[in-house]
C-alpha cells in the first residue's frame, strides 16, 4: 500500500509536515521535524510560539519566513476555531494559514481516508507526461481530470502512487521507461484512453 514518506505520529504532526514540504523534499522535512515536534509537541504549544524560535527550527526548509508565520497562524486557528481537532473537510482545512488545496487534500486523504487527490509537482508533471492530463494547465485542472479517470476507491492511494513513480521511476530528467510498470498507459506508447 503506497503511503506518504513524511514521518508523523498524529494529524497535527502531518499538518505541520505537509506545510513544511511545499517546495521542499520529504527527506529535508523529516530531518527537521523531530526537533520541531520536541519543541512544539502540540498545536497549543505552537500557537504560543514566537516567530524567531519557529524560524530557527525550520531555517533549513525552503521559505522559512513564510512557513514560520503560517505554522503559528495555523496553530492558532486549529486551537481557537477548530478546538484542536484537525478538520476532515477540504474547505475548512483551507481556512488555516499555509494550507492550500494540495495540503488540505493530503490531510483529508491520509488522515481521514477521503477520496481526495492532492496534486503536487510530481503528480502534475507525471500525469501530463504519461498522458493522463495532457491539456491541464493548473493543479486544479489536473485534479479534476484525474478524478474522472481514477476509480473513487483508488483515489486516496493514487496520489502516493504517482508521487513515488515520479520520484523513483518517471524522474524529471532521466525517466526509467524500461523499468516502468505503467508504460502501456504512457502517451509515448500512443495510448489514447488512459482510464484505469
Short mmCIF file of C-alpha atoms in Angstrom, two decimals:
data_model
loop_
_atom_site.label_atom_id
_atom_site.label_comp_id
_atom_site.label_asym_id
_atom_site.label_seq_id
_atom_site.Cartn_x
_atom_site.Cartn_y
_atom_site.Cartn_z
CA UNK A 1 0.00 0.00 0.00
CA UNK A 2 1.60 3.31 -1.01
CA UNK A 3 1.88 5.96 1.67
CA UNK A 4 3.44 9.31 2.40
CA UNK A 5 7.15 9.36 3.13
CA UNK A 6 6.64 12.17 5.63
CA UNK A 7 7.12 10.98 9.21
CA UNK A 8 4.36 11.84 11.67
CA UNK A 9 2.51 10.42 14.68
CA UNK A 10 -0.78 12.32 14.65
CA UNK A 11 -2.86 14.67 12.48
CA UNK A 12 -1.21 17.81 13.91
CA UNK A 13 2.25 16.49 13.03
CA UNK A 14 1.22 15.56 9.50
CA UNK A 15 -0.32 19.00 9.01
CA UNK A 16 2.95 20.65 10.07
CA UNK A 17 5.00 18.30 7.88
CA UNK A 18 2.87 18.88 4.80
CA UNK A 19 3.02 22.67 5.25
CA UNK A 20 6.81 22.40 5.53
CA UNK A 21 7.02 20.12 2.47
CA UNK A 22 5.86 22.77 -0.02
CA UNK A 23 8.74 23.30 -2.48
CA UNK A 24 10.92 21.11 -0.25
CA UNK A 25 11.86 17.43 -0.15
CA UNK A 26 10.26 15.00 2.27
CA UNK A 27 13.78 13.97 3.28
CA UNK A 28 14.63 17.51 4.40
CA UNK A 29 11.30 17.81 6.23
CA UNK A 30 11.92 14.51 8.04
CA UNK A 31 15.33 15.78 9.18
CA UNK A 32 13.73 18.96 10.54
CA UNK A 33 10.55 17.81 12.24
CA UNK A 34 11.96 15.76 15.17
CA UNK A 35 13.46 18.87 16.80
CA UNK A 36 10.41 20.89 15.84
CA UNK A 37 8.00 18.44 17.49
CA UNK A 38 10.19 18.19 20.56
CA UNK A 39 9.90 21.98 20.97
CA UNK A 40 6.24 22.14 19.85
CA UNK A 41 4.57 18.79 20.59
CA UNK A 42 1.05 20.20 20.26
CA UNK A 43 -0.81 22.87 18.34
CA UNK A 44 -1.36 24.68 21.67
CA UNK A 45 2.39 24.98 22.24
CA UNK A 46 2.95 26.14 18.65
CA UNK A 47 0.15 28.72 18.90
CA UNK A 48 2.08 30.41 21.74
CA UNK A 49 5.41 30.32 19.90
CA UNK A 50 7.38 33.35 18.85
CA UNK A 51 8.40 33.76 15.23
CA UNK A 52 12.15 33.67 15.86
CA UNK A 53 12.06 30.31 17.66
CA UNK A 54 9.99 28.69 14.90
CA UNK A 55 12.15 30.26 12.20
CA UNK A 56 15.38 28.93 13.73
CA UNK A 57 13.95 25.40 13.86
CA UNK A 58 12.90 25.42 10.20
CA UNK A 59 15.55 27.66 8.62
CA UNK A 60 16.91 24.76 6.51
CA UNK A 61 13.48 24.40 4.86
CA UNK A 62 12.58 26.43 1.78
CA UNK A 63 10.75 29.72 2.51
CA UNK A 64 11.26 29.61 6.30
CA UNK A 65 9.92 33.15 6.85
CA UNK A 66 6.51 32.45 5.33
CA UNK A 67 6.30 28.96 6.75
CA UNK A 68 7.13 30.13 10.28
CA UNK A 69 4.31 32.71 10.12
CA UNK A 70 1.93 30.19 8.60
CA UNK A 71 2.70 27.49 11.17
CA UNK A 72 1.99 29.83 14.08
CA UNK A 73 -1.15 31.10 12.34
CA UNK A 74 -2.30 27.56 11.53
CA UNK A 75 -1.84 26.51 15.15
CA UNK A 76 -3.89 29.47 16.39
CA UNK A 77 -6.77 28.68 14.04
CA UNK A 78 -6.56 24.97 14.88
CA UNK A 79 -6.73 25.67 18.62
CA UNK A 80 -9.15 28.59 18.68
CA UNK A 81 -11.55 27.83 15.82
CA UNK A 82 -11.35 24.06 15.46
CA UNK A 83 -10.95 23.16 19.16
CA UNK A 84 -7.62 21.47 18.45
CA UNK A 85 -9.16 18.92 16.05
CA UNK A 86 -7.76 18.83 12.52
CA UNK A 87 -10.83 19.08 10.25
CA UNK A 88 -11.64 16.38 7.72
CA UNK A 89 -13.23 18.87 5.30
CA UNK A 90 -11.05 20.27 2.49
CA UNK A 91 -12.73 23.69 2.59
CA UNK A 92 -12.38 24.01 6.37
CA UNK A 93 -8.75 22.93 6.24
CA UNK A 94 -8.02 25.73 3.77
CA UNK A 95 -9.11 28.32 6.34
CA UNK A 96 -5.81 27.77 8.13
CA UNK A 97 -2.74 29.79 7.10
CA UNK A 98 -0.35 27.78 4.94
CA UNK A 99 -3.00 25.24 3.99
CA UNK A 100 -3.86 25.31 0.30
CA UNK A 101 -5.85 22.78 -1.67
CA UNK A 102 -2.94 20.34 -2.03
CA UNK A 103 -2.23 20.29 1.70
CA UNK A 104 -5.93 20.00 2.52
CA UNK A 105 -6.31 17.08 0.11
CA UNK A 106 -3.31 15.30 1.66
CA UNK A 107 -4.75 15.63 5.16
CA UNK A 108 -8.26 14.54 4.11
CA UNK A 109 -6.81 11.59 2.21
CA UNK A 110 -4.10 10.36 4.58
CA UNK A 111 -5.74 11.02 7.95
CA UNK A 112 -9.41 10.60 7.08
CA UNK A 113 -9.14 8.24 4.07
CA UNK A 114 -11.36 10.51 1.97
CA UNK A 115 -11.25 10.19 -1.83
CA UNK A 116 -9.36 13.43 -2.36
CA UNK A 117 -6.47 13.80 -4.76
CA UNK A 118 -3.60 16.12 -3.91
CA UNK A 119 -1.74 17.47 -6.92
CA UNK A 120 1.84 18.36 -6.14
CA UNK A 121 4.75 18.88 -8.53
CA UNK A 122 5.22 15.14 -9.14
CA UNK A 123 1.53 14.43 -9.74
CA UNK A 124 1.20 17.44 -12.06
CA UNK A 125 4.31 16.60 -14.09
CA UNK A 126 3.96 12.82 -14.27
CA UNK A 127 0.23 12.85 -15.07
CA UNK A 128 0.89 15.16 -18.01
CA UNK A 129 3.94 13.22 -19.21
CA UNK A 130 2.17 9.87 -19.12
CA UNK A 131 -0.79 11.33 -20.96
CA UNK A 132 -3.42 11.21 -18.22
CA UNK A 133 -3.83 15.02 -18.23
CA UNK A 134 -2.21 16.27 -21.44
CA UNK A 135 -4.21 19.52 -21.62
CA UNK A 136 -4.27 20.51 -17.95
CA UNK A 137 -2.56 23.80 -17.24
CA UNK A 138 -3.11 24.05 -13.48
CA UNK A 139 -3.08 21.69 -10.49
CA UNK A 140 -6.85 22.09 -10.12
CA UNK A 141 -7.43 21.12 -13.77
CA UNK A 142 -5.16 18.12 -13.25
CA UNK A 143 -7.07 17.12 -10.13
CA UNK A 144 -10.41 17.32 -11.95
CA UNK A 145 -9.15 15.32 -14.94
CA UNK A 146 -7.61 12.62 -12.76
CA UNK A 147 -10.82 12.33 -10.72
CA UNK A 148 -12.57 11.35 -13.98
CA UNK A 149 -10.01 8.62 -14.68
CA UNK A 150 -9.35 7.05 -11.28
CA UNK A 151 -11.97 4.88 -9.56
CA UNK A 152 -13.17 6.51 -6.34
CA UNK A 153 -11.89 3.66 -4.16
CA UNK A 154 -8.36 4.16 -5.56
CA UNK A 155 -8.18 7.96 -5.41
CA UNK A 156 -6.59 8.20 -1.95
CA UNK A 157 -3.76 5.85 -2.95
CA UNK A 158 -3.33 7.22 -6.48
CA UNK A 159 -1.68 10.41 -5.22
CA UNK A 160 1.03 8.36 -3.48
CA UNK A 161 1.46 6.02 -6.44
CA UNK A 162 2.12 8.90 -8.80
CA UNK A 163 4.41 10.72 -6.35
CA UNK A 164 6.52 7.62 -5.78
CA UNK A 165 6.50 6.85 -9.50
CA UNK A 166 7.71 10.38 -10.28
CA UNK A 167 10.30 10.30 -7.53
CA UNK A 168 11.85 6.93 -8.38
CA UNK A 169 10.89 5.87 -11.94
CA UNK A 170 9.43 8.66 -14.07
CA UNK A 171 12.02 11.18 -12.93
CA UNK A 172 12.07 14.65 -14.47
CA UNK A 173 15.48 14.47 -16.15
CA UNK A 174 16.00 10.79 -16.83
CA UNK A 175 12.83 8.69 -16.77
CA UNK A 176 13.44 4.97 -16.42
CA UNK A 177 10.96 3.89 -19.09
CA UNK A 178 12.46 0.38 -19.27
CA UNK A 179 11.60 -0.12 -15.57
CA UNK A 180 8.15 1.46 -15.77
CA UNK A 181 5.25 -0.72 -14.67
CA UNK A 182 2.67 1.52 -16.33
CA UNK A 183 4.41 2.10 -19.65
CA UNK A 184 1.42 0.66 -21.50
CA UNK A 185 -0.61 3.71 -20.40
CA UNK A 186 2.05 6.23 -21.36
CA UNK A 187 1.46 8.71 -24.19
CA UNK A 188 4.86 7.67 -25.51
CA UNK A 189 3.15 4.43 -26.49
CA UNK A 190 0.29 6.28 -28.22
CA UNK A 191 -2.38 5.31 -25.73
CA UNK A 192 -5.45 7.47 -26.29
CA UNK A 193 -7.69 6.30 -23.44
CA UNK A 194 -5.72 6.02 -20.18
CA UNK A 195 -8.66 5.12 -17.90
CA UNK A 196 -7.94 2.53 -15.25
#
